[in-house]
XYZ file of C-alpha atoms in Angstrom:
773
model
C 15.458 -10.948 -15.766
C 12.822 -9.404 -13.530
C 10.514 -6.911 -15.255
C 10.738 -3.424 -13.854
C 6.994 -2.904 -13.564
C 4.214 -5.407 -13.072
C 1.696 -5.972 -15.821
C -1.993 -5.318 -15.372
C -3.863 -8.475 -14.558
C -7.067 -8.694 -12.507
C -8.316 -12.215 -11.922
C -11.988 -11.447 -11.930
C -12.971 -15.030 -11.286
C -11.572 -14.527 -7.787
C -13.457 -11.281 -7.471
C -16.663 -13.119 -8.239
C -15.835 -15.807 -5.674
C -15.005 -13.404 -2.877
C -17.486 -10.680 -3.889
C -15.517 -7.892 -2.226
C -15.470 -4.498 -4.020
C -11.954 -3.116 -4.354
C -10.086 -0.369 -6.126
C -6.867 -1.623 -7.719
C -4.462 0.688 -9.518
C -1.879 -1.225 -11.528
C 1.105 -0.051 -13.551
C 2.155 -1.315 -16.966
C 4.994 -3.657 -17.820
C 8.234 -2.033 -18.899
C 6.900 1.449 -18.338
C 3.613 0.680 -20.007
C 0.015 1.627 -19.878
C -2.250 2.704 -17.120
C -4.795 5.339 -16.323
C -5.391 7.870 -13.603
C -7.191 7.080 -10.369
C -10.959 7.091 -10.566
C -12.871 8.512 -7.589
C -15.450 5.871 -6.749
C -17.624 6.906 -3.815
C -18.924 3.355 -3.462
C -15.478 2.053 -2.537
C -13.181 2.774 0.363
C -10.342 5.202 -0.148
C -6.802 3.839 0.010
C -4.084 5.279 2.258
C -0.553 4.411 3.294
C 2.010 6.651 4.935
C 5.554 7.003 6.157
C 6.702 9.176 9.065
C 10.028 10.798 9.887
C 11.521 10.412 12.438
C 10.777 6.679 12.472
C 8.041 5.787 15.011
C 8.699 3.488 17.953
C 6.187 1.039 16.488
C 3.024 1.058 14.398
C 0.909 2.640 17.130
C 3.080 5.257 18.826
C 6.168 7.432 18.633
C 8.037 9.654 21.108
C 9.674 12.966 20.172
C 11.193 15.958 21.929
C 9.301 19.212 22.049
C 9.744 21.159 18.785
C 10.837 18.150 16.720
C 9.783 18.493 13.070
C 7.604 15.514 12.137
C 7.234 14.876 8.420
C 4.264 12.815 7.223
C 4.464 11.399 3.705
C 1.032 10.155 2.598
C 0.178 8.094 -0.466
C -3.492 7.737 -1.354
C -5.869 6.111 -3.830
C -9.540 6.615 -4.700
C -9.603 9.947 -2.859
C -9.715 13.633 -3.699
C -8.939 15.134 -0.291
C -6.226 14.506 2.311
C -6.574 15.959 5.812
C -3.807 16.080 8.435
C -5.071 16.463 12.017
C -2.263 17.055 14.563
C -4.641 16.252 17.431
C -3.452 19.175 19.579
C -6.348 21.515 18.871
C -4.558 23.456 16.152
C -6.105 23.791 12.716
C -6.008 20.849 10.348
C -4.021 20.878 7.123
C -6.042 19.912 4.037
C -5.013 19.138 0.469
C -7.971 19.240 -1.921
C -7.586 17.457 -5.258
C -4.642 15.593 -3.774
C -2.521 13.431 -6.034
C -4.020 10.053 -5.185
C -2.362 7.652 -7.608
C -0.882 5.468 -4.822
C 2.595 6.430 -6.041
C 2.923 10.195 -5.533
C 3.827 11.487 -2.086
C 1.763 14.208 -0.387
C 3.849 15.786 2.373
C 2.741 17.390 5.668
C 4.814 18.693 8.565
C 3.950 19.411 12.195
C 5.702 20.370 15.476
C 4.366 19.890 19.023
C 4.841 21.822 22.261
C 5.325 19.970 25.527
C 2.439 19.985 28.007
C 2.578 18.345 31.428
C -1.215 17.889 31.337
C -1.344 16.038 28.009
C -0.267 12.411 27.821
C -0.125 12.164 24.026
C -1.521 13.594 20.789
C -3.403 11.611 18.136
C -1.745 12.483 14.831
C -3.873 11.341 11.889
C -4.194 11.578 8.122
C -7.543 10.950 6.420
C -8.080 10.243 2.731
C -11.663 10.781 1.618
C -13.731 10.628 -1.509
C -16.689 12.194 0.254
C -18.304 8.887 1.148
C -15.760 6.248 2.149
C -12.901 7.855 4.106
C -9.981 5.984 5.612
C -7.729 7.208 8.426
C -4.238 6.313 9.578
C -3.344 7.490 13.080
C -0.524 7.253 15.575
C -0.034 8.436 19.140
C 2.693 11.008 19.583
C 4.240 11.326 23.050
C 6.035 14.654 23.468
C 8.940 15.008 25.897
C 9.988 18.308 27.400
C 12.840 19.760 25.390
C 16.091 18.546 26.976
C 18.642 20.932 28.260
C 21.561 21.737 25.991
C 24.027 18.874 25.880
C 27.673 19.787 26.234
C 29.951 17.882 23.849
C 31.279 14.757 25.543
C 28.881 15.345 28.461
C 27.373 12.214 30.042
C 24.028 10.976 28.727
C 21.174 9.197 30.512
C 17.874 7.792 29.268
C 14.813 5.812 30.363
C 14.369 7.584 33.713
C 11.650 5.902 35.833
C 9.946 6.515 39.184
C 8.658 3.528 41.157
C 5.905 3.851 42.116
C 4.525 6.811 40.143
C 1.943 7.417 42.918
C 2.596 6.879 46.647
C 1.496 7.691 50.157
C 3.690 9.831 52.391
C 6.314 7.605 53.999
C 6.521 5.246 51.012
C 9.926 4.924 49.349
C 9.931 6.388 45.836
C 12.856 5.050 43.788
C 14.409 6.721 40.745
C 16.371 4.716 38.142
C 18.200 5.764 34.992
C 20.196 4.130 32.209
C 23.656 5.296 31.128
C 23.431 5.722 27.340
C 27.130 5.489 26.437
C 29.892 3.203 27.736
C 32.265 6.136 28.165
C 29.897 7.647 30.763
C 30.038 4.695 33.155
C 31.036 5.885 36.620
C 29.189 9.197 36.303
C 27.204 10.566 39.239
C 23.570 11.606 38.960
C 22.151 14.681 40.699
C 18.465 14.217 41.507
C 16.095 17.015 42.548
C 12.970 15.628 44.234
C 10.807 18.657 43.488
C 10.428 19.861 47.092
C 13.784 21.575 47.426
C 15.658 18.447 48.410
C 18.498 17.135 46.202
C 20.799 14.110 46.311
C 23.733 12.739 44.373
C 24.217 9.032 43.665
C 25.966 6.657 41.280
C 23.932 6.644 38.048
C 24.214 2.854 37.839
C 22.437 2.333 41.167
C 18.947 3.273 42.398
C 18.161 6.223 44.682
C 15.172 6.193 47.040
C 13.397 9.013 48.919
C 10.478 9.279 51.356
C 8.114 12.270 51.189
C 6.571 13.328 54.505
C 3.243 14.836 55.472
C 4.980 18.136 56.238
C 5.674 18.836 52.574
C 2.066 18.194 51.455
C -0.189 21.212 51.876
C -3.462 19.557 50.840
C -4.546 15.949 50.601
C -1.951 15.285 47.897
C 0.881 16.928 45.983
C 2.636 16.296 42.658
C 6.420 16.697 42.516
C 8.621 16.957 39.416
C 11.688 14.778 39.902
C 14.640 15.678 37.647
C 17.916 13.803 37.133
C 21.151 15.178 35.581
C 24.344 13.116 35.066
C 27.715 14.659 36.042
C 31.119 13.426 34.883
C 34.529 14.419 36.234
C 37.214 15.207 33.663
C 40.772 16.550 33.862
C 39.406 20.028 33.184
C 36.582 19.795 35.733
C 33.038 18.419 36.015
C 30.587 18.584 33.104
C 26.846 18.027 33.237
C 24.805 16.157 30.623
C 21.153 16.032 29.686
C 18.294 16.308 32.186
C 15.283 13.968 32.341
C 12.217 14.648 34.529
C 9.252 12.598 35.785
C 6.248 13.412 37.999
C 5.256 11.594 41.203
C 1.962 12.043 43.087
C 2.103 11.701 46.899
C -0.938 11.414 49.223
C -0.903 12.735 52.802
C -1.255 10.078 55.480
C -4.502 10.466 57.397
C -6.565 11.815 54.503
C -8.536 8.547 54.543
C -7.755 8.167 50.888
C -6.646 4.949 49.275
C -5.423 5.620 45.747
C -5.958 3.180 42.905
C -3.345 0.502 42.237
C -1.134 0.834 39.174
C 0.150 -1.658 36.654
C 3.735 -2.470 35.806
C 2.579 -4.598 32.880
C -0.928 -4.037 31.570
C -1.071 -7.679 30.565
C 1.949 -9.823 29.971
C 0.531 -11.542 26.883
C -1.456 -8.704 25.290
C -0.081 -7.137 22.144
C -0.441 -3.523 23.300
C -2.245 -1.468 25.915
C -2.828 2.276 26.253
C -3.503 4.483 29.231
C -6.728 6.406 28.831
C -7.160 10.133 29.438
C -10.515 10.888 27.840
C -13.055 8.138 28.533
C -14.244 8.128 32.172
C -15.427 4.509 32.006
C -11.946 2.973 32.047
C -8.318 3.818 32.805
C -6.403 1.356 30.619
C -7.420 0.023 27.214
C -5.939 -3.264 26.027
C -6.120 -2.634 22.316
C -5.431 -6.168 21.139
C -6.383 -9.284 23.021
C -3.794 -12.075 23.218
C -3.636 -15.341 21.318
C -4.802 -17.063 24.499
C -7.737 -17.263 26.903
C -6.276 -15.359 29.824
C -4.355 -12.257 30.883
C -1.615 -11.971 33.501
C -1.510 -8.580 35.262
C 1.202 -7.320 37.607
C 1.575 -4.041 39.444
C 1.868 -2.253 42.777
C -0.615 -1.541 45.557
C -0.544 1.855 47.353
C 1.584 1.937 50.473
C -0.135 1.326 53.817
C -3.040 -0.746 52.466
C -3.706 -4.218 53.793
C -4.996 -6.001 50.658
C -5.708 -5.747 46.939
C -8.844 -6.984 45.208
C -10.316 -7.677 41.777
C -13.871 -7.770 40.401
C -14.545 -9.452 37.057
C -17.303 -8.257 34.685
C -18.911 -11.705 34.509
C -19.140 -12.039 38.310
C -20.628 -9.932 41.091
C -18.151 -11.363 43.579
C -14.882 -9.692 44.468
C -11.670 -11.695 44.572
C -8.789 -11.053 46.967
C -5.517 -11.021 45.028
C -3.098 -10.530 47.933
C -2.831 -9.516 51.612
C -0.103 -7.107 52.812
C 1.356 -6.529 56.267
C 4.489 -4.472 55.724
C 2.665 -1.200 55.073
C 4.960 -0.395 52.168
C 4.117 -0.160 48.507
C 3.790 -3.786 47.509
C 4.051 -5.804 44.306
C 1.154 -8.007 43.230
C 0.305 -10.321 40.297
C -2.795 -12.218 39.152
C -4.186 -14.172 36.205
C -7.572 -13.402 34.610
C -9.179 -16.337 32.793
C -11.777 -15.292 30.214
C -12.242 -18.647 28.439
C -15.846 -19.374 27.553
C -16.998 -15.780 27.979
C -19.291 -14.197 25.338
C -18.158 -11.528 22.908
C -18.127 -7.866 23.885
C -16.318 -5.241 25.963
C -15.078 -6.413 29.369
C -13.916 -4.152 32.229
C -11.851 -5.638 35.066
C -11.739 -3.621 38.306
C -8.659 -3.559 40.564
C -8.667 -1.761 43.940
C -6.916 -1.795 47.309
C -8.477 -1.834 50.777
C -7.481 -0.372 54.116
C -9.421 -1.489 57.166
C -12.066 -3.026 54.919
C -12.684 0.209 53.026
C -12.010 0.060 49.259
C -10.048 2.822 47.558
C -10.118 4.213 44.019
C -10.720 1.704 41.247
C -8.378 0.972 38.346
C -10.531 -0.110 35.402
C -8.972 -2.124 32.559
C -11.017 -2.622 29.380
C -10.551 -5.241 26.678
C -12.787 -6.694 23.980
C -13.682 -10.305 23.309
C -14.652 -11.307 19.790
C -14.571 -14.982 18.838
C -16.309 -14.475 15.486
C -14.183 -15.914 12.656
C -12.619 -13.122 10.591
C -13.299 -12.568 6.909
C -11.033 -14.602 4.662
C -8.481 -12.521 2.777
C -9.331 -11.111 -0.651
C -6.732 -11.705 -3.371
C -6.798 -8.512 -5.400
C -3.879 -9.297 -7.701
C -1.666 -12.240 -8.472
C 0.636 -13.724 -11.090
C -0.701 -17.103 -12.130
C 2.354 -17.668 -14.317
C 5.960 -16.630 -14.054
C 8.857 -17.091 -16.423
C 11.382 -15.380 -14.191
C 11.031 -17.356 -10.967
C 9.315 -14.477 -9.177
C 5.622 -13.801 -8.562
C 3.574 -11.369 -6.516
C 0.312 -11.914 -4.631
C -1.442 -8.765 -3.381
C -3.826 -9.463 -0.511
C -6.498 -7.294 1.104
C -7.377 -7.930 4.747
C -8.311 -6.000 7.899
C -5.968 -3.981 10.106
C -7.255 -5.797 13.183
C -6.326 -9.182 11.751
C -3.075 -11.039 11.185
C -2.220 -12.663 7.851
C -1.291 -16.356 7.845
C 0.416 -18.079 4.908
C 0.677 -21.867 4.918
C 0.341 -21.913 8.702
C 2.907 -19.160 9.381
C 2.061 -15.597 10.364
C 3.606 -13.208 7.823
C 1.899 -9.951 8.898
C 0.816 -9.096 12.477
C -2.275 -7.292 13.681
C -1.719 -3.651 12.806
C -4.351 -1.827 14.874
C -7.903 -2.113 16.200
C -9.286 -0.526 13.040
C -11.457 -2.624 10.721
C -10.156 -0.675 7.737
C -8.640 -2.571 4.846
C -4.914 -2.820 4.271
C -2.874 -4.434 1.521
C 0.196 -6.651 1.530
C 2.238 -7.784 -1.473
C 3.717 -11.226 -0.930
C 6.772 -11.582 -3.178
C 7.436 -15.241 -3.953
C 10.496 -16.801 -5.577
C 10.864 -20.234 -7.141
C 13.805 -22.543 -7.841
C 12.251 -25.479 -9.676
C 9.609 -25.424 -12.379
C 6.121 -26.617 -11.581
C 2.810 -25.490 -10.121
C 2.809 -24.339 -6.491
C -0.247 -23.696 -4.322
C -0.166 -21.171 -1.489
C -2.817 -20.925 1.238
C -3.727 -17.628 2.907
C -6.037 -16.938 5.827
C -6.512 -14.289 8.494
C -6.457 -14.637 12.272
C -8.139 -12.284 14.721
C -6.913 -11.198 18.132
C -8.497 -14.213 19.810
C -6.652 -16.793 17.740
C -9.681 -17.510 15.542
C -8.867 -18.217 11.881
C -10.812 -17.425 8.735
C -11.426 -19.795 5.840
C -8.418 -20.312 3.567
C -7.888 -19.034 0.046
C -5.728 -21.220 -2.209
C -3.621 -19.550 -4.949
C -1.904 -21.721 -7.595
C 1.139 -20.249 -9.388
C 2.961 -21.943 -12.250
C 6.699 -21.393 -12.770
C 7.764 -22.185 -16.328
C 11.377 -21.141 -16.997
C 11.087 -22.259 -20.630
C 8.889 -19.254 -21.458
C 11.789 -16.929 -20.549
C 12.809 -15.689 -23.984
C 9.893 -17.359 -25.769
C 9.834 -20.336 -28.080
C 11.589 -19.372 -31.273
C 10.384 -20.032 -34.801
C 7.584 -22.408 -35.460
C 5.327 -23.189 -38.347
C 1.606 -22.766 -38.298
C -1.519 -23.645 -40.102
C -3.374 -25.133 -37.143
C -6.765 -23.605 -36.517
C -7.028 -21.835 -33.176
C -9.275 -23.372 -30.584
C -12.002 -21.604 -28.702
C -12.907 -19.379 -31.612
C -15.774 -19.202 -33.985
C -17.156 -17.231 -36.862
C -19.442 -14.287 -36.936
C -20.751 -11.775 -39.386
C -21.893 -8.206 -39.622
C -24.153 -7.494 -42.560
C -23.416 -10.882 -44.092
C -19.635 -10.497 -43.844
C -17.816 -13.568 -42.567
C -14.691 -13.082 -40.430
C -12.947 -16.384 -39.794
C -11.122 -17.194 -36.593
C -7.391 -16.369 -36.870
C -5.085 -19.318 -37.349
C -1.771 -19.673 -35.590
C 1.302 -18.356 -37.376
C 4.513 -18.279 -35.329
C 6.113 -16.919 -32.179
C 9.114 -14.561 -32.185
C 11.174 -14.387 -28.938
C 11.697 -10.850 -27.628
C 13.514 -10.570 -24.246
C 11.415 -8.588 -21.745
C 9.061 -7.633 -24.566
C 6.866 -4.647 -23.843
C 4.986 -3.318 -26.887
C 4.570 -4.273 -30.547
C 3.152 -2.870 -33.765
C 3.046 -3.845 -37.415
C 4.090 -1.711 -40.383
C 3.533 -2.068 -44.081
C 6.018 -4.948 -44.382
C 7.783 -5.421 -41.034
C 6.723 -6.153 -37.459
C 8.216 -4.080 -34.632
C 8.536 -4.803 -30.915
C 10.285 -3.150 -27.996
C 12.321 -5.179 -25.542
C 15.320 -5.024 -23.249
C 18.813 -6.167 -24.128
C 19.366 -9.199 -21.834
C 22.974 -8.158 -21.216
C 22.326 -4.746 -19.644
C 18.522 -4.131 -19.740
C 18.863 -1.272 -22.247
C 15.735 -0.816 -24.390
C 15.983 -2.075 -27.944
C 13.820 -2.268 -31.054
C 13.240 -5.727 -32.553
C 12.336 -5.776 -36.275
C 10.915 -8.935 -37.824
C 10.534 -9.282 -41.598
C 7.897 -11.961 -42.362
C 9.045 -12.144 -45.983
C 12.338 -13.823 -45.096
C 11.896 -14.524 -41.321
C 14.754 -12.113 -40.580
C 15.040 -10.680 -37.049
C 17.057 -7.490 -36.461
C 17.722 -5.661 -33.197
C 18.729 -2.025 -32.624
C 19.528 -0.599 -29.205
C 17.598 2.605 -28.513
C 20.782 4.497 -27.633
C 22.786 7.208 -29.427
C 25.149 4.518 -30.623
C 22.356 2.193 -31.728
C 20.066 4.570 -33.628
C 21.383 7.304 -35.895
C 20.566 10.788 -34.610
C 19.122 9.697 -31.247
C 20.384 12.291 -28.701
C 19.971 10.148 -25.575
C 19.014 6.630 -24.490
C 15.274 5.960 -24.384
C 14.263 4.622 -20.972
C 10.628 4.209 -19.869
C 8.769 3.010 -22.982
C 4.974 3.037 -22.641
C 3.619 2.510 -26.165
C 4.430 2.015 -29.833
C 2.527 2.685 -33.064
C 3.148 2.541 -36.808
C 2.001 5.648 -38.643
C 3.761 5.102 -41.972
C 4.307 8.171 -44.106
C 0.832 9.498 -43.377
C 1.730 11.368 -40.214
C 3.931 14.423 -40.205
C 5.332 13.844 -43.664
C 7.836 11.268 -42.382
C 8.658 8.309 -44.558
C 7.683 5.062 -42.848
C 7.112 6.771 -39.475
C 7.433 4.628 -36.347
C 6.329 6.299 -33.077
C 7.331 5.297 -29.531
C 5.874 7.007 -26.439
C 8.494 7.270 -23.702
C 10.213 9.650 -21.285
C 7.517 12.349 -21.280
C 7.033 12.575 -25.042
C 6.682 10.773 -28.367
C 9.779 9.774 -30.362
C 9.378 9.691 -34.156
C 11.590 7.401 -36.261
C 12.065 6.754 -39.953
C 12.644 3.306 -41.405
C 14.569 3.014 -44.640
C 15.188 -0.596 -45.504
C 17.173 -2.049 -42.633
C 18.025 1.311 -41.056
C 16.048 3.023 -38.280
C 16.799 6.772 -37.991
C 15.643 9.134 -35.261
C 13.742 12.201 -36.530
C 12.463 14.206 -33.549
C 10.600 14.113 -30.224
C 7.156 15.591 -29.681
C 6.826 17.232 -26.277
C 3.934 19.179 -24.799
C 2.677 20.286 -21.378
C -0.309 17.942 -21.777
C 1.979 14.934 -22.378
C 3.387 14.446 -18.886
C 2.943 10.660 -18.899
C 2.228 9.543 -22.492
C 0.945 6.033 -22.906
C -1.022 4.361 -25.722
C -1.141 6.180 -29.060
C -2.746 6.015 -32.497
C -2.555 8.166 -35.618
C -3.867 8.946 -39.095
C -3.162 11.631 -41.696
C -1.691 14.659 -39.862
C -3.250 13.685 -36.511
C -1.811 11.860 -33.524
C -3.844 10.878 -30.437
C -1.904 10.105 -27.251
C -3.282 8.876 -23.921
C -1.829 10.787 -20.963
C -1.633 8.145 -18.239
C -1.803 10.349 -15.132
C -4.922 12.272 -16.224
C -6.791 9.621 -18.281
C -7.050 12.229 -21.031
C -6.625 11.786 -24.767
C -4.366 14.490 -26.222
C -4.830 15.269 -29.949
C -1.666 16.479 -31.725
C -1.936 18.050 -35.182
C 0.908 18.550 -37.652
C 1.641 21.275 -40.147
C 4.702 22.825 -41.698
C 5.552 24.697 -38.491
C 5.474 21.638 -36.246
C 3.074 20.073 -33.784
C 0.219 21.459 -31.704
C -1.108 19.298 -28.816
C -4.159 21.023 -27.359
C -7.742 20.452 -26.185
C -7.400 17.155 -24.270
C -10.444 14.867 -24.352
C -11.980 13.095 -21.335
C -10.317 12.691 -17.958
C -10.581 10.503 -14.869
C -14.151 9.774 -13.811
C -17.220 7.570 -14.229
C -19.511 9.946 -16.135
C -20.092 10.228 -19.865
C -16.875 10.973 -21.716
C -14.634 10.063 -18.784
C -12.348 7.103 -18.321
C -10.686 4.855 -15.779
C -7.341 3.234 -16.587
C -6.917 3.581 -20.365
C -4.698 0.851 -21.797
C -5.346 1.163 -25.506
C -6.702 3.542 -28.129
C -7.547 3.171 -31.821
C -9.094 5.233 -34.621
C -11.930 3.747 -36.626
C -11.490 3.526 -40.378
C -13.393 6.778 -40.955
C -10.880 8.680 -38.811
C -13.673 10.524 -37.009
C -14.078 8.287 -33.941
C -11.788 6.825 -31.286
C -12.205 3.483 -29.541
C -10.784 3.368 -26.009
C -9.857 0.317 -23.918
C -11.529 1.681 -20.774
C -10.057 -1.039 -18.559
C -11.064 0.326 -15.156
C -14.721 0.218 -16.199
C -14.452 -3.067 -18.119
C -15.710 -1.646 -21.384
C -14.746 -0.484 -24.866
C -15.803 3.137 -25.268
C -16.445 5.008 -28.503
C -15.887 8.774 -28.557
C -15.549 11.255 -31.408
C -12.183 12.829 -32.169
C -13.754 16.137 -31.149
C -14.668 14.775 -27.726
C -18.426 14.293 -28.109
C -19.856 11.176 -26.542
C -23.084 9.220 -26.820
C -23.929 7.492 -23.542
C -24.910 4.331 -25.455
C -21.670 4.118 -27.451
C -19.811 1.466 -25.520
C -19.390 -2.283 -25.429
C -19.903 -3.677 -21.933
C -17.464 -6.499 -21.161
C -18.934 -7.058 -17.666
C -16.523 -7.784 -14.823
C -14.836 -10.603 -16.713
C -13.201 -8.296 -19.254
C -10.018 -6.268 -18.786
C -9.093 -4.810 -22.204
C -5.475 -3.923 -22.832
C -4.772 -3.048 -26.481
C -7.414 -2.236 -29.090
C -7.524 -1.910 -32.886
C -10.184 -1.329 -35.542
C -9.954 -3.271 -38.809
C -12.223 -3.228 -41.862
C -13.316 -6.426 -43.600
C -15.441 -6.153 -46.740
C -16.490 -2.642 -45.850
C -17.391 -3.300 -42.204
C -15.467 -2.186 -39.108
C -14.551 -4.698 -36.413
C -13.227 -3.738 -32.957
C -10.507 -6.206 -31.939
C -8.935 -6.131 -28.471
C -6.693 -8.183 -26.197
C -8.188 -9.180 -22.845
C -5.888 -9.671 -19.827
C -8.769 -11.017 -17.775
C -9.604 -13.959 -20.054
C -6.292 -14.224 -22.006
C -8.054 -13.971 -25.351
C -8.158 -11.879 -28.524
C -11.779 -10.869 -29.094
C -13.635 -9.117 -31.931
C -16.899 -7.150 -31.882
C -18.865 -5.598 -34.691
C -18.259 -1.847 -34.503
C -21.857 -1.042 -35.428
C -23.765 -3.979 -33.944
C -21.705 -4.162 -30.710
C -22.113 -7.949 -30.925
C -19.251 -10.344 -30.280
C -18.028 -11.983 -33.504
C -15.218 -14.280 -32.417
C -12.736 -14.945 -29.669
C -9.556 -16.958 -29.663
C -6.919 -17.859 -27.067
C -6.602 -19.136 -23.506
C -4.185 -18.839 -20.538
C -0.889 -20.669 -20.978
C 2.452 -20.848 -22.733
C 1.487 -22.818 -25.851
C 0.313 -21.825 -29.306
C -2.618 -19.402 -29.268
C -2.206 -19.022 -25.524
C -1.323 -15.869 -23.584
C -0.111 -14.796 -20.180
C -0.399 -11.037 -20.625
C -1.523 -9.872 -24.085
C -0.260 -6.342 -23.547
C -0.103 -5.019 -27.131
C -2.003 -5.699 -30.324
C -1.528 -4.701 -33.976
C -3.337 -5.616 -37.196
C -2.242 -5.245 -40.822
C -5.177 -5.891 -43.183
C -2.873 -6.003 -46.191
C -0.675 -8.740 -44.717
C -3.758 -10.291 -43.044
C -1.848 -10.617 -39.769
C -2.623 -9.964 -36.101
C 0.383 -9.361 -33.836
C 0.107 -9.880 -30.060
C 2.885 -8.809 -27.692
C 3.129 -10.789 -24.443
C 5.744 -9.669 -21.844
C 5.132 -12.674 -19.603
C 5.901 -15.075 -22.452
C 8.565 -12.638 -23.670
C 7.496 -13.049 -27.271
C 5.258 -11.789 -30.028
C 2.763 -14.159 -31.600
C 1.811 -13.560 -35.206
C -1.660 -14.833 -36.110
C -2.916 -15.169 -39.684
C -6.548 -14.457 -40.472
């Protein structure tokens, strides 16, 4: 069964190899854990978007005048989003935008048609004040079509060939019938000078402008086409499409520039330019080749067409004409062996040896190998036959997997983008996948190899098992002369799709999903007699529960010390905290704690009359007190940030044995942070785990009068202990894998000093391991 949300797991060894800074926001398994987004001005902001109506492709879209365009932007590591329509109107800005990479920020814009504007650059920028990132797209705006009569004929894709001509040249108009039922319709064409014709819409209609209709050296005419269909009740007209044609007067001694039918037959894309005077056409992505093929038309009446290459002072004749009419031409440009940089090719026609206006086409050569992709997240193990690899690479590069392109070049931008490669397996074993990037000139980067192990036997865990074997990789340590021995292996309890676990006074509790229908359930294990019980977290499964519990994000045992409940078991889920009572073998629902500050509750801990809950979306710790009138959850502590008393991605929280301080698994900053229950913070009160540590769950246990901070590490797959006063590591145990004292995602952790047991919940192994110490 596929888990509904991926677990947090940053392979920092890869980060050290590739040495690329990156912001990664992960979500917890089965609704678990996670902190808010930290604004890090040293790292690039993240941005992805969706647009309605759907664009033509990744670089452009075409809409009718007045069409409502909706932009849905998702951002990360940013505090401001700016929409720029690109038409000179004011920008739309959202300060303190919701940048958790999951919440949509919506903008809307409409454009007016302008005959003088080719397109508008619509863009959205996410910024943290230092490292902004922008997504942009060209919006071509058509003149609003005339009203379409129901069942009226429809045309599309109207073209004029050529779009610029000399008087006496034949200008041809073509259209496409949109619907089969309109075949046989006639098209009425107005040539813009008072002359109109009617022709079969499925054929082409030509017209010659004369000098008499041109008052100056040239004139621009709007050519409009309307389809007409005969019916039993009379003729009905359909939509109208218009195009402009520029005509030069014969005898003005002007030779206009040639135009292109295809900018380059093997280029990815090319754009006409309206703002930069140095070139007319920009080829935005060079081909996977060493040459371009261009084809187009020469102005009517000229006798030849020529080309000048940027690496040569000589001009090259492409073709000679004798008919005097507008004439097709084609040529190949070989740029093999040329150095990197911008290149401008010049095309121009001649008449009587005199050159006319120049068409300048710009493209860029860059044969430098691209940067190899950075693997920001991956599953090294899978029990379910599915794994995900998240890859960071550049927008101006393609992504290659095992020799096959899986993502094309997106744009000319060097900004980062991310792709999640979802992989499925059939047979068990270890598979290695190779990723590299390829630039626009067919140059590849170095490869990155990612091994992934598929072990279907870990699906459901390995049941039962004795113990007694000493765990490897551990050691002993002391604080004030106190010896704390390495835990020894106990046993593993299978829990399908296990999410979170805790340990009570006598029983061990875990949350999981019923394998038959994925409904959440509570698994109770009694070490005294090795009994395993399961109760579905539904109204029919738990007495008094008003509705099924869905998105579980944490679990804690508070006994009868919190809120006066006997044997209180707390589960954070569905925007609040559910409180249960255990009486022997029966779990009974008591009540749900809700509060405006608990929008996304996550990890939790408690002591006498006090509950502390992490709110995932804000990275704040919410204290909740209890008295005879109920619960009060006020004065949140901390928040998202890098300063003193702030956090990034909280995955665990624990009270020390005095009840006056909290220890926080500050995963985003790779540290364990100590803060008072009142919110005060000493800048030196933290344990630095360096970049190799990614703490998940955290507990504080007292041995012989001394506090030890024990946490599970998803970066190293270990359970590690530090002295709470010396901040020195005391022991560590565990390694990656599916065997005894091995972990694949140690998501939750609980300790019972009376039973002398450590409980580790692992959703990838789908079990809980009980360690004796």
